[in-house]
Coordinates of C-alpha atoms and ligand atoms in Angstrom, one line a residue:
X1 CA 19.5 -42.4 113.9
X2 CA 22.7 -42.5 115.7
X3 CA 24.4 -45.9 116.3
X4 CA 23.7 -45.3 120.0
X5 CA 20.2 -45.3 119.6
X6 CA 20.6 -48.2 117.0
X7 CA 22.2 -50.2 119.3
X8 CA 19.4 -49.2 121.9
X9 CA 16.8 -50.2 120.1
X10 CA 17.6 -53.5 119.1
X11 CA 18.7 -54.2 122.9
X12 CA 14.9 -52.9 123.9
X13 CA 13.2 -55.4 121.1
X14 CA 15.5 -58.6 121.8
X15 CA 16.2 -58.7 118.5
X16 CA 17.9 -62.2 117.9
X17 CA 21.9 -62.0 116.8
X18 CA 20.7 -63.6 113.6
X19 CA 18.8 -60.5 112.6
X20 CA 21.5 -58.3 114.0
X21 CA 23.7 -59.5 111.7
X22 CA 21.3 -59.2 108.8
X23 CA 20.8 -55.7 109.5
X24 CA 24.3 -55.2 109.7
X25 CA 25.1 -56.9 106.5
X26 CA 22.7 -55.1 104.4
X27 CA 23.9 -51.9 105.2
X28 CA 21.3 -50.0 106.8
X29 CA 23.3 -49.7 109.7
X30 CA 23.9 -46.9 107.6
X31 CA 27.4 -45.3 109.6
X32 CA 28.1 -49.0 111.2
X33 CA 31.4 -49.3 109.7
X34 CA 32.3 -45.8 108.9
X35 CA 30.8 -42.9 111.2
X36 CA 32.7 -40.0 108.9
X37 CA 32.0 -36.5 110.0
X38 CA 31.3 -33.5 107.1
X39 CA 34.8 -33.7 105.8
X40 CA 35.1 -37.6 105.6
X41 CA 36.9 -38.3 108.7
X42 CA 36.0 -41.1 110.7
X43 CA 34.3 -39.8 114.3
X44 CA 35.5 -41.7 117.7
X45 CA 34.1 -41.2 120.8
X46 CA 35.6 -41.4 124.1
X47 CA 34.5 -41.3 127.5
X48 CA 37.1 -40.4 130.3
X49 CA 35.6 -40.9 133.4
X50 CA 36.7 -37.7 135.2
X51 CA 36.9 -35.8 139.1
X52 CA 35.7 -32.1 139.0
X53 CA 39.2 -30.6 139.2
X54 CA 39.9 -31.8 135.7
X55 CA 39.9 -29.3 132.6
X56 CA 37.5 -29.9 129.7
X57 CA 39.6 -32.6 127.5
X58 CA 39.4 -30.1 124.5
X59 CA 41.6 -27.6 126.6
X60 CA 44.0 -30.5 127.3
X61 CA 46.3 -29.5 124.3
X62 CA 47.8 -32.7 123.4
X63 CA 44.1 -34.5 122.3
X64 CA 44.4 -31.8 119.4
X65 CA 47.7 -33.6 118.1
X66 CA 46.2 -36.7 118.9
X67 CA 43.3 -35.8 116.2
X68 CA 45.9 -34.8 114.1
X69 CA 48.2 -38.3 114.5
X70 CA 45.3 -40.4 114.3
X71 CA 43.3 -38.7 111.0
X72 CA 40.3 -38.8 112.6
X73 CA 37.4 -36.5 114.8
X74 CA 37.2 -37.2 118.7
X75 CA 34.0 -36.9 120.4
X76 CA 34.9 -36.6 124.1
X77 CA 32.0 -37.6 126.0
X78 CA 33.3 -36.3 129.3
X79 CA 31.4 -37.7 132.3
X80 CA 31.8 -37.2 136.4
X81 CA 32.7 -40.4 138.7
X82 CA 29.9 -39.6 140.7
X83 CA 27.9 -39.4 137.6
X84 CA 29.3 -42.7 136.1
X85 CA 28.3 -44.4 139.5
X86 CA 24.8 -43.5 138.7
X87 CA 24.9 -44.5 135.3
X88 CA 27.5 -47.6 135.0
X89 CA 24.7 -50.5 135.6
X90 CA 22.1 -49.0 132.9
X91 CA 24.9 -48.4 130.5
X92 CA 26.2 -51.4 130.7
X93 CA 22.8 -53.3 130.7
X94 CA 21.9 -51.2 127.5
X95 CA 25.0 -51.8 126.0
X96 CA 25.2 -47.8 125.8
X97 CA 28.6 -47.6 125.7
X98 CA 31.4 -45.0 123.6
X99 CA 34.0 -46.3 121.2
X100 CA 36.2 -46.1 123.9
X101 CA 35.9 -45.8 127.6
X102 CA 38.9 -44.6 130.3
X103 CA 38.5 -45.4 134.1
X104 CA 35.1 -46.7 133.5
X105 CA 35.1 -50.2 133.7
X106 CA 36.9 -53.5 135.7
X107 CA 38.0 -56.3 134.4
X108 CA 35.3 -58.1 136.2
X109 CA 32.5 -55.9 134.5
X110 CA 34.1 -56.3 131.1
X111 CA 34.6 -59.9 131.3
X112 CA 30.6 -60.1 132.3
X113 CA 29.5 -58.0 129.3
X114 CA 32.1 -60.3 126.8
X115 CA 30.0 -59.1 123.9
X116 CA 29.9 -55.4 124.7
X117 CA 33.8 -55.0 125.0
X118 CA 36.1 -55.6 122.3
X119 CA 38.8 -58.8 122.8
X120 CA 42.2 -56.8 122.9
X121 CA 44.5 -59.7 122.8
X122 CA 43.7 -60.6 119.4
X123 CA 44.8 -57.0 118.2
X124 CA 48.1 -56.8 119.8
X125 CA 50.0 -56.9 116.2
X126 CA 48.0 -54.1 115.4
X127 CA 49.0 -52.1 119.0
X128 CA 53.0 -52.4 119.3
X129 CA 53.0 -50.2 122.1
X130 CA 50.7 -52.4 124.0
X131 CA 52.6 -55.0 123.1
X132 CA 55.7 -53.8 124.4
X133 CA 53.7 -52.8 127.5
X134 CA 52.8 -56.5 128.5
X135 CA 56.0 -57.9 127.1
X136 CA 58.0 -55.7 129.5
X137 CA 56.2 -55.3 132.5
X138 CA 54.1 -59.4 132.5
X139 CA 52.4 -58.8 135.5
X140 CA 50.5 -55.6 134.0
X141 CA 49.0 -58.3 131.3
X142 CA 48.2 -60.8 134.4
X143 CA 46.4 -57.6 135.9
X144 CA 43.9 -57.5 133.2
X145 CA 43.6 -61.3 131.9
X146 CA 40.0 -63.0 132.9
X147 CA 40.4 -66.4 131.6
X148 CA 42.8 -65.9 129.3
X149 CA 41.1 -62.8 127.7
X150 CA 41.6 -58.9 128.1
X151 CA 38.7 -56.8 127.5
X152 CA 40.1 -53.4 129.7
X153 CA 43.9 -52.3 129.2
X154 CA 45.8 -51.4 132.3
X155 CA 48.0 -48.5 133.1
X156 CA 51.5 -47.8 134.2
X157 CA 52.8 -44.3 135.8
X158 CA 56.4 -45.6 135.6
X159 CA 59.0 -46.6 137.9
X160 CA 58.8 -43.5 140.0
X161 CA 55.6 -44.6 141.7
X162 CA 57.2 -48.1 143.0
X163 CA 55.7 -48.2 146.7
X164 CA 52.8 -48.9 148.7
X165 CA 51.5 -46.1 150.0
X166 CA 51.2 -48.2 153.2
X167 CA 53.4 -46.3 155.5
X168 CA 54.5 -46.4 159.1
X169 CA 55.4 -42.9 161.4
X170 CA 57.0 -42.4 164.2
X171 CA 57.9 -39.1 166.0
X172 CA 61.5 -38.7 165.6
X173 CA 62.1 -35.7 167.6
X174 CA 60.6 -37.3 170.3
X175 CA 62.5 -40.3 170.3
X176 CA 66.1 -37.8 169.8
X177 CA 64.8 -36.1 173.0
X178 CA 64.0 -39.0 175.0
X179 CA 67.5 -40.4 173.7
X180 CA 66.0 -43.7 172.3
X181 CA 66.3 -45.3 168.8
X182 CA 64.0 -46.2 166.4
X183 CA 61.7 -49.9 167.5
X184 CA 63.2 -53.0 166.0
X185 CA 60.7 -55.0 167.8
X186 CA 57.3 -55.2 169.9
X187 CA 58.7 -54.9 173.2
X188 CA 60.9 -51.9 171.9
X189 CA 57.9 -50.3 170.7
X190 CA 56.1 -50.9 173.6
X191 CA 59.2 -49.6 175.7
X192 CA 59.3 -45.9 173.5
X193 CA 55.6 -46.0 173.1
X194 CA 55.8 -45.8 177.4
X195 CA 58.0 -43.4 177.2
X196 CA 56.0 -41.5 174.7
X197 CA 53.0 -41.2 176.9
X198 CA 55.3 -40.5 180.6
X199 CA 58.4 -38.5 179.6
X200 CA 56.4 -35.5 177.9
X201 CA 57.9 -35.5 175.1
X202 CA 56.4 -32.6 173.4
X203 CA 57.7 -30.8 176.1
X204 CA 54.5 -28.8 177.2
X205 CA 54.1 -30.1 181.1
X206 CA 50.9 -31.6 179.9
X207 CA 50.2 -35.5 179.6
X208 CA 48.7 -35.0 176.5
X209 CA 50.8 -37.4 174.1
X210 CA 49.0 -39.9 172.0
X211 CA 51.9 -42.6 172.2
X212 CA 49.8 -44.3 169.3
X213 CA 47.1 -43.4 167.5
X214 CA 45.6 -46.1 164.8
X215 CA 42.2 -46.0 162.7
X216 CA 39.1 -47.4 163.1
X217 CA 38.7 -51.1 161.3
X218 CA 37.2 -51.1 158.0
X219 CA 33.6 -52.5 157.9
X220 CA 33.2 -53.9 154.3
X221 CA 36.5 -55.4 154.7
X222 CA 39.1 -56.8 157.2
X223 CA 42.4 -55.0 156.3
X224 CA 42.9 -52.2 154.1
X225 CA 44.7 -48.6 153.4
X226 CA 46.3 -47.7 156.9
X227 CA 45.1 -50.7 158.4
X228 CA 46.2 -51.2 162.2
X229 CA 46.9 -54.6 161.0
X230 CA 49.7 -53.6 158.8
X231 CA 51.6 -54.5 161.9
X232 CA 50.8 -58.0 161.0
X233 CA 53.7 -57.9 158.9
X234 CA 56.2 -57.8 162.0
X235 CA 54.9 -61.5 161.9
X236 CA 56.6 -62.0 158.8
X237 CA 52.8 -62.3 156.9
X238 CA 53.6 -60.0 154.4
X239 CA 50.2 -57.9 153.9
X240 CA 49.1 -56.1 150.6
X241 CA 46.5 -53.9 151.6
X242 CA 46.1 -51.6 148.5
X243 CA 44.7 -55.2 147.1
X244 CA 41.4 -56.9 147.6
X245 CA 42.3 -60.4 148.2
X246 CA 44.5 -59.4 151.6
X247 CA 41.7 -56.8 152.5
X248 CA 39.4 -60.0 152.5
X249 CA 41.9 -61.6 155.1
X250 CA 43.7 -63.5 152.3
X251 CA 47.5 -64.3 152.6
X252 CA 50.0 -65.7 150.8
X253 CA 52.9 -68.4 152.3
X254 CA 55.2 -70.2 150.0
X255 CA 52.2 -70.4 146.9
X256 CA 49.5 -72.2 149.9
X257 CA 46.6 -69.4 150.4
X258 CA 45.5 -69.4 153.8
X259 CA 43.2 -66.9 155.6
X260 CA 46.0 -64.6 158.1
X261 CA 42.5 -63.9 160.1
X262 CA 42.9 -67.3 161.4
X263 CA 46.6 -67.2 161.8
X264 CA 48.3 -67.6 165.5
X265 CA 50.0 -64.6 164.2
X266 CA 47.1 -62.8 163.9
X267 CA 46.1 -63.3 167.8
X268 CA 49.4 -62.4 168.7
X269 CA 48.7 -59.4 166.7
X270 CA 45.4 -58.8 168.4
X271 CA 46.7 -59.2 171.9
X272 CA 49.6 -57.1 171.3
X273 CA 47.3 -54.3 170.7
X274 CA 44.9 -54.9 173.9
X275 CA 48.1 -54.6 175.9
X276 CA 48.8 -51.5 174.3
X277 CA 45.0 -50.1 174.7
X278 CA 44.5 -51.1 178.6
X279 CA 47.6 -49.4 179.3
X280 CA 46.2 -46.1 177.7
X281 CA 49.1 -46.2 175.0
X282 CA 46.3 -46.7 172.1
X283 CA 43.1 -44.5 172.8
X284 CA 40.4 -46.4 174.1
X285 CA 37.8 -45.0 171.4
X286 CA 40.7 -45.7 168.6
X287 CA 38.3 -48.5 166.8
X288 CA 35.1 -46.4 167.1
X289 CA 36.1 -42.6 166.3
X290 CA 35.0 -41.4 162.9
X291 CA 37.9 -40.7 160.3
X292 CA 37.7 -37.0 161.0
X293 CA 38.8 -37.7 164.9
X294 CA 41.2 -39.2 163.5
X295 CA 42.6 -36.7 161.5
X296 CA 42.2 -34.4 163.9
X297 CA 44.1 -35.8 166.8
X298 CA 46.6 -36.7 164.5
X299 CA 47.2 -32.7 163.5
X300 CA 46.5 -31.0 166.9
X301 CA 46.8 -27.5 167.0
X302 CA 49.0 -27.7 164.5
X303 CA 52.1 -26.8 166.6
X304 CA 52.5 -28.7 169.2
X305 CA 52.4 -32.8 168.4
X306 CA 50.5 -35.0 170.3
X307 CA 51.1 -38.3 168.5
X308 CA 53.5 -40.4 168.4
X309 CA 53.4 -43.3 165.9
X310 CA 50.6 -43.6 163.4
X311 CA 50.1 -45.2 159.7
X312 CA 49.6 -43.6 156.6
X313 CA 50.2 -42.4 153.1
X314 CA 53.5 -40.3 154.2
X315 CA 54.3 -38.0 157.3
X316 CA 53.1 -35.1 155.5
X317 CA 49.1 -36.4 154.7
X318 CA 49.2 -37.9 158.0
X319 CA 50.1 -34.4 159.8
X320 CA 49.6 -32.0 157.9
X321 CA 50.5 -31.1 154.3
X322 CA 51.4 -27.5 154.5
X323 CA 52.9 -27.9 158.1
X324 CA 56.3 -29.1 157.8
X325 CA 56.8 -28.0 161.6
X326 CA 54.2 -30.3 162.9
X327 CA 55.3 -33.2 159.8
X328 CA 59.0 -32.5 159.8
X329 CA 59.0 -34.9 163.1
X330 CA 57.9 -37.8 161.8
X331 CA 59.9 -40.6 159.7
X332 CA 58.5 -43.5 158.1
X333 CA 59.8 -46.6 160.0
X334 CA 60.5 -50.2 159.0
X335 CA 57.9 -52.9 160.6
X336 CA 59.1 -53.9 164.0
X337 CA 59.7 -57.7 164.3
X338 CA 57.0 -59.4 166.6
X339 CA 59.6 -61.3 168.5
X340 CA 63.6 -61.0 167.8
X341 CA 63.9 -64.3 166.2
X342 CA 61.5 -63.0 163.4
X343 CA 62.3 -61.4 160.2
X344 CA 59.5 -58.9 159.9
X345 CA 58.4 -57.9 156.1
X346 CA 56.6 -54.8 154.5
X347 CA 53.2 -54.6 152.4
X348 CA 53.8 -55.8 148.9
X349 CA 51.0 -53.7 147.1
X350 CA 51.7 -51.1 145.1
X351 CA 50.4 -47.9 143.6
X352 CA 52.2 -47.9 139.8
X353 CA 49.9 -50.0 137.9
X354 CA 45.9 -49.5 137.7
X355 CA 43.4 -52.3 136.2
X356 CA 40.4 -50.6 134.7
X357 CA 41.9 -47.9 132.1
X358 CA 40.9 -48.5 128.6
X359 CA 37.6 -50.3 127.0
X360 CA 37.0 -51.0 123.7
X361 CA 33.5 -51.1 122.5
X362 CA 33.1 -54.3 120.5
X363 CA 30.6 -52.3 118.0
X364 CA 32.8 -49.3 118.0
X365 CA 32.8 -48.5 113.8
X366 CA 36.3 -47.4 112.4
X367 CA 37.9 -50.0 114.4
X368 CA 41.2 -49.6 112.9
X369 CA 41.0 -46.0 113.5
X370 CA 40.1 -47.0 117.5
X371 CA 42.7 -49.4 117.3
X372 CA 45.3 -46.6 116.4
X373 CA 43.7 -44.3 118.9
X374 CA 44.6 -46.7 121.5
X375 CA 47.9 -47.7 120.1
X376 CA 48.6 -43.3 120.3
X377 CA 47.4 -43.1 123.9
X378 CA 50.0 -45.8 124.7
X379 CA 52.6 -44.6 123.3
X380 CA 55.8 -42.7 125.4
X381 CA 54.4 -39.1 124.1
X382 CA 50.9 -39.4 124.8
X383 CA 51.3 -41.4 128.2
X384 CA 53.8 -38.4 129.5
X385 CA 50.5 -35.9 128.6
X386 CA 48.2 -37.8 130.1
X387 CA 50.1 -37.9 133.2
X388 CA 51.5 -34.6 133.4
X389 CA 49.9 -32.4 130.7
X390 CA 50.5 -31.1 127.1
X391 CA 54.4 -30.7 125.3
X392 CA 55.1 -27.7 125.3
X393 CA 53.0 -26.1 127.9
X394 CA 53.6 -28.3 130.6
X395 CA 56.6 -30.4 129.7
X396 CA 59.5 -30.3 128.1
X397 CA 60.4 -33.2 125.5
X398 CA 64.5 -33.7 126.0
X399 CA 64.8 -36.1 123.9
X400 CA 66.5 -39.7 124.6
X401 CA 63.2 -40.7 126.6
X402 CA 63.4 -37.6 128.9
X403 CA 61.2 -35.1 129.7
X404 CA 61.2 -32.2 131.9
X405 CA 57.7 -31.2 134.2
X406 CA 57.0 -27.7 134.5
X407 CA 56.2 -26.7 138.4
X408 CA 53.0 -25.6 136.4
X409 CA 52.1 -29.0 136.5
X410 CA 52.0 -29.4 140.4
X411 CA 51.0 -26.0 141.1
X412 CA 48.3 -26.0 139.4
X413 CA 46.8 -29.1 140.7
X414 CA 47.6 -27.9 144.4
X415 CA 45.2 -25.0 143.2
X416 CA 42.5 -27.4 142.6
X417 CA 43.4 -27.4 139.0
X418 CA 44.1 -30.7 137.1
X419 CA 45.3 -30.4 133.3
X420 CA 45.8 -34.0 132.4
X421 CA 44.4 -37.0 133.3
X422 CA 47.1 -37.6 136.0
X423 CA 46.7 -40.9 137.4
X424 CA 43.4 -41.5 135.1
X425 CA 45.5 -42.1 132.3
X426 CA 45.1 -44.9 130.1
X427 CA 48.7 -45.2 128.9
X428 CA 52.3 -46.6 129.9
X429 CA 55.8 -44.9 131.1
X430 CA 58.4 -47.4 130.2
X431 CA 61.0 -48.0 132.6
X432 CA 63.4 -46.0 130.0
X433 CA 61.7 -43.0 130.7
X434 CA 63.2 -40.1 132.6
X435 CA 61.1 -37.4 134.1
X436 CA 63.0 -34.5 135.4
X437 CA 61.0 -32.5 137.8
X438 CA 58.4 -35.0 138.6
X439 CA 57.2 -33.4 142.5
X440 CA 54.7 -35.9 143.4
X441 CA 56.9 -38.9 144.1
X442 CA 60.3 -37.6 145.2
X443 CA 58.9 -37.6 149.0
X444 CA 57.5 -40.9 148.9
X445 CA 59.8 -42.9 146.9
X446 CA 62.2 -41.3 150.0
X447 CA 59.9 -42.4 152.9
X448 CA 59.5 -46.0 151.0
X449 CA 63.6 -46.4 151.3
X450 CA 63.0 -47.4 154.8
X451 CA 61.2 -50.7 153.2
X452 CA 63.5 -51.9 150.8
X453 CA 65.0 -54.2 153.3
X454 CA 62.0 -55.8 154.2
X455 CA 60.4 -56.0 150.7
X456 CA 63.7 -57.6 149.3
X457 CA 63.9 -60.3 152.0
X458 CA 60.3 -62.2 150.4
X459 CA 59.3 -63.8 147.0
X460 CA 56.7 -61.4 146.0
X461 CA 55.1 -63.7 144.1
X462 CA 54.9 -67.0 146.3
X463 CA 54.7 -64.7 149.8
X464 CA 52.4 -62.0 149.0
X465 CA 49.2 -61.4 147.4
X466 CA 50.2 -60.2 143.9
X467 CA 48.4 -57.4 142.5
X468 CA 46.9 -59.6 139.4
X469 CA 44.8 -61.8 141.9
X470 CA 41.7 -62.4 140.8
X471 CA 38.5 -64.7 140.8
X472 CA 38.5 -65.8 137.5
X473 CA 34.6 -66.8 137.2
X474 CA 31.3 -65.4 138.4
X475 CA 30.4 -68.2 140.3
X476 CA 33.3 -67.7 142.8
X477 CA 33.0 -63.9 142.9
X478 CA 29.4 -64.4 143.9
X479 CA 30.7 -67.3 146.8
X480 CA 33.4 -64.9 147.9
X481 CA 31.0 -62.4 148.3
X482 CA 28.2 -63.9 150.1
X483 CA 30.5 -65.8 152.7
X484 CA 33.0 -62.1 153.3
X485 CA 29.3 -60.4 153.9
X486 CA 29.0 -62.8 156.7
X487 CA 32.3 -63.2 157.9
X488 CA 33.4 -59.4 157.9
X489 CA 29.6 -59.0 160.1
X490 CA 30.5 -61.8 162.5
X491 CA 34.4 -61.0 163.0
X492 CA 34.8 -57.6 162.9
X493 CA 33.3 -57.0 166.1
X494 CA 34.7 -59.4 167.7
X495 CA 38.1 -58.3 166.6
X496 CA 37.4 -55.0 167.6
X497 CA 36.4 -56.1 171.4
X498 CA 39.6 -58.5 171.7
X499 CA 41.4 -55.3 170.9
X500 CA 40.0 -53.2 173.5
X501 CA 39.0 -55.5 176.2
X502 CA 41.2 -58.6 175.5
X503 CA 39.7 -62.2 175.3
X504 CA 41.3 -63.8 172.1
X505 CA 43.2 -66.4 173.6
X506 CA 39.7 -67.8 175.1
X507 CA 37.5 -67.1 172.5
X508 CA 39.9 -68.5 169.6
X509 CA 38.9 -71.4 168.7
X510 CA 35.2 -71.0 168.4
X511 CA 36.2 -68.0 166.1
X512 CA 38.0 -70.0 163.6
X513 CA 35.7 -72.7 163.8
X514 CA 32.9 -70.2 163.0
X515 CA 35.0 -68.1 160.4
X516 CA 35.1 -71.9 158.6
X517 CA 31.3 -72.3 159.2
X518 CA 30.9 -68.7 157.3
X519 CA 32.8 -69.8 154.5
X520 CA 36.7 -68.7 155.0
X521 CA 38.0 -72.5 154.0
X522 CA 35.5 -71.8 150.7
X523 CA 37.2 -68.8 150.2
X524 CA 40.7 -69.8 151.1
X525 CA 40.2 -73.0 148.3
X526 CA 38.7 -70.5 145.5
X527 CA 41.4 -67.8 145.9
X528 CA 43.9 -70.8 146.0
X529 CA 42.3 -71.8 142.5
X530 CA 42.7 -68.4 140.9
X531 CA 46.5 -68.0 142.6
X532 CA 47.0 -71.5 140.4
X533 CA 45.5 -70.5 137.2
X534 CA 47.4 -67.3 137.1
X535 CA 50.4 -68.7 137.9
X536 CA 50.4 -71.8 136.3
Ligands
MG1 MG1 52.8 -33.1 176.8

């Protein structure tokens, strides 16, 4: 019987942990404490939670060293994310789970199965590298910590992914031809975005220019990736959309929490964009077109452009990845200030670090071998293959903490071909690392320049939502979630009419009166609660 099924078994009994351990002391969990394959190595199984475009892990060259640096077998036990969706709640609830699992499970779900998931913090001695993970980069351990314990270990792609992701564009050839500069404020943008739909600016006799063109609201959430409300930072509310505390309409102001939904900067916001729909600079169908539309509209006929100011990942996704013609008008623009006597900010989220990389089974046998197997996967070598692929075939090891990426690497994946783990990995690029070649951030890291001003000018801790918010106990995550069902079905419409046929000034105060009656002050006081005990 494998210990799977073992473990199975006793789960579909309810054998009592006093016979559990009886079992396991008398030894006929048989392989408990040493699963050896034929040759007397010990066996450890992984599952990487994978997307289609990924290569079979044994063709990934570098997990053959990795068998070879740890002494040991790995069993990959490669599985789909669609698949995983599928399977995550019976796994979990059966306590069917590998020695070690990658991009498979939250904090959250780890700290509600405690005694499925191992307890990392008490093995840090025995993983240096994940040691010097958290003691460099703190707010990576914050990320992970659920009352005071880590049961998933985060990830880091290095200091080349430091940005949001959150990005305003503007049509800069349009603006050069209409001889006017780049917004600083609301009433400049207001003033180009005029010009943008009056003066023809793609030149074709045709009023066909989409001064603005903005996304449809989210509906299980207020803000979020592209969010028209990014513009809420012109406010000086710094957003952090990548996040889910300011997607639930949480802000941050000095260390207070407070709801931004209910903020007089928020209805200025709101108004600000009826103004700009009724005077046909905004589509009127912005908030109810489907994503696809949106897309569309956005890349035309792929020559001429047609829209002038939008939000996105960069210029390129936004208009067209292959079509630098159409893309190569667009900059990424700082946020214009709501009034001039405002100091306008930039989302704080970020893209570098991820949350739910590596699980340790807490029944995993050969748990010094795991724990070396994890220590390996952390370490500078093995994070650089995860990310970019195998030494030598896809990158070059320099020496002195460089590497160099073979255009392999990004050609391949542009192909539809992934061979490494890419941003699945469960590893860490110090900041001493120097990748030579690296294509995917170049661009972006670029586009995010514009930011730096406005990301500088803010404590990121006290005025944003950090990324290692999070409801610390059940009890609140199942509050929070009961009250944003209701408030996200009761505001979101509204929202969504103020923005296309006005009314928020009138209709205000009943709305934050109501948001409180749904539960927002709730939420505001448990978020508050978490904000202290992580920053305590
Ligand atoms: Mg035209």
């Amino acid at each position: 019987m494998n210990v799977n099924n073992f473990h199975r078994l006793l789960t579909a009994v309810s054998v009592s942990a006093s016979v559990i351990l009886a079992l396991a002391g008398c030894g006929n969990a048989g392989s408990a404490n040493n699963r050896l394959d034929d040759t007397g190595k010990p066996i450890v199984t992984i599952m990487p939670v994978k997307v289609a475009a990924m290569i079979p892990m044994k063709d990934m060259a570098w997990t053959k060293q990795l068998e070879e640096d740890c002494d040991c077998v790995i069993r990959w036990q490669e599985v789909q994310d669609t698949a995983w969706s599928q399977q995550k709640a019976p796994a979990l609830a059966a306590g069917d789970i590998a020695d070690l699992s990658i991009k498979a499970v939250s904090p959250e779900e780890t700290a509600k199965y405690p005694d499925l998931f191992e307890e990392m913090t008490q093995h840090l001695d025995q993983l240096p590298n994940v040691k010097r993970f958290f003691d460099e980069q703190p707010d990576a351990r914050k990320l992970v910590t659920v009352d005071g314990k880590i049961r998933v270990l985060p990830s880091d792609r290095g200091k080349d992914f430091t940005f949001s992701g959150q990005t305003m564009v503007i049509n800069k050839t349009w603006l050069d031809k209409l001889g006017l500069n780049i917004p600083t404020t609301w009433d400049e943008l207001y003033n180009v975005l005029v010009a943008f739909k009056t003066k023809d600016p793609n030149g074709n006799g045709k009023a066909d220019e989409i001064p603005m063109n903005i996304q449809k609201l989210e509906t299980k959430s207020i803000g979020g990736w592209w969010s028209p409300f990014l513009l809420l930072n012109s406010t000086g509310i710094a957003t952090s959309f990548s996040y889910t505390p300011s997607q639930q309409g949480i802000y941050l102001k000095n260390g207070k929490v407070g709801s931004w939904i209910q903020t007089n900067e928020f209805r200025q916001l709101v108004d600000f964009y009826h103004k700009l729909v009724s005077e046909g600079l905004i589509p009127a169908d912005a908030l109810t077109k489907d994503s696809s539309k949106y897309d569309a509209q956005n890349r035309g006929d792929g020559k001429t452009a047609t829209v002038g100011v939008a939000f996105g990942w960069s210029n390129r996704t936004v208009f067209g990845q292959d079509n630098p013609t159409l893309s190569g008008q667009y900059v990424a623009m700082p946020a214009p200030a709501s009034q001039s006597d405002v100091t306008a900010v930039w989302d704080a989220s970020g893209v570098r670090f991820e949350d739910h990389k590596l699980a340790m089974s807490a029944k995993a046998p050969n748990k010094k071998t795991v724990l070396k197997v994890i220590d390996l996967l952390y370490s500078e070598k093995y994070s650089v293959q995860q990310l970019y692929g195998s030494i030598p075939e896809y990158v070059t090891d320099d020496g002195d903490h460089t590497y160099t990426i073979s255009d392999d690497t990004f050609t391949e994946t542009n192909e539809g071909k992934m061979n490494s783990l890419q941003d699945r990995l469960a590893g860490w690029i110090p900041d001493s690392v120097t990748l030579n070649n690296e294509q995917w951030t170049p661009e972006l890291k670029e586009i995010n320049k514009v930011y730096e001003s406005q990301l500088s000018s803010f404590d990121h801790d006290r005025d944003a939502v950090p990324m290692y918010l999070r409801t610390v106990d059940e009890n609140d995550s199942n509050t929070l979630t009961n009250n944003n069902s209701e408030i996200f079905d009761y505001a979101l419409p509204i929202i969504a009419r103020w923005m296309i046929q006005g009314g928020a000034d009138q209709e205000w105060d009943e709305y934050t009166a109501n948001l409180n009656k749904l539960g927002m002050e709730e939420n505001v006081a448990i978020w508050q609660k978490a904000y202290d005990e992580y920053t305590k």
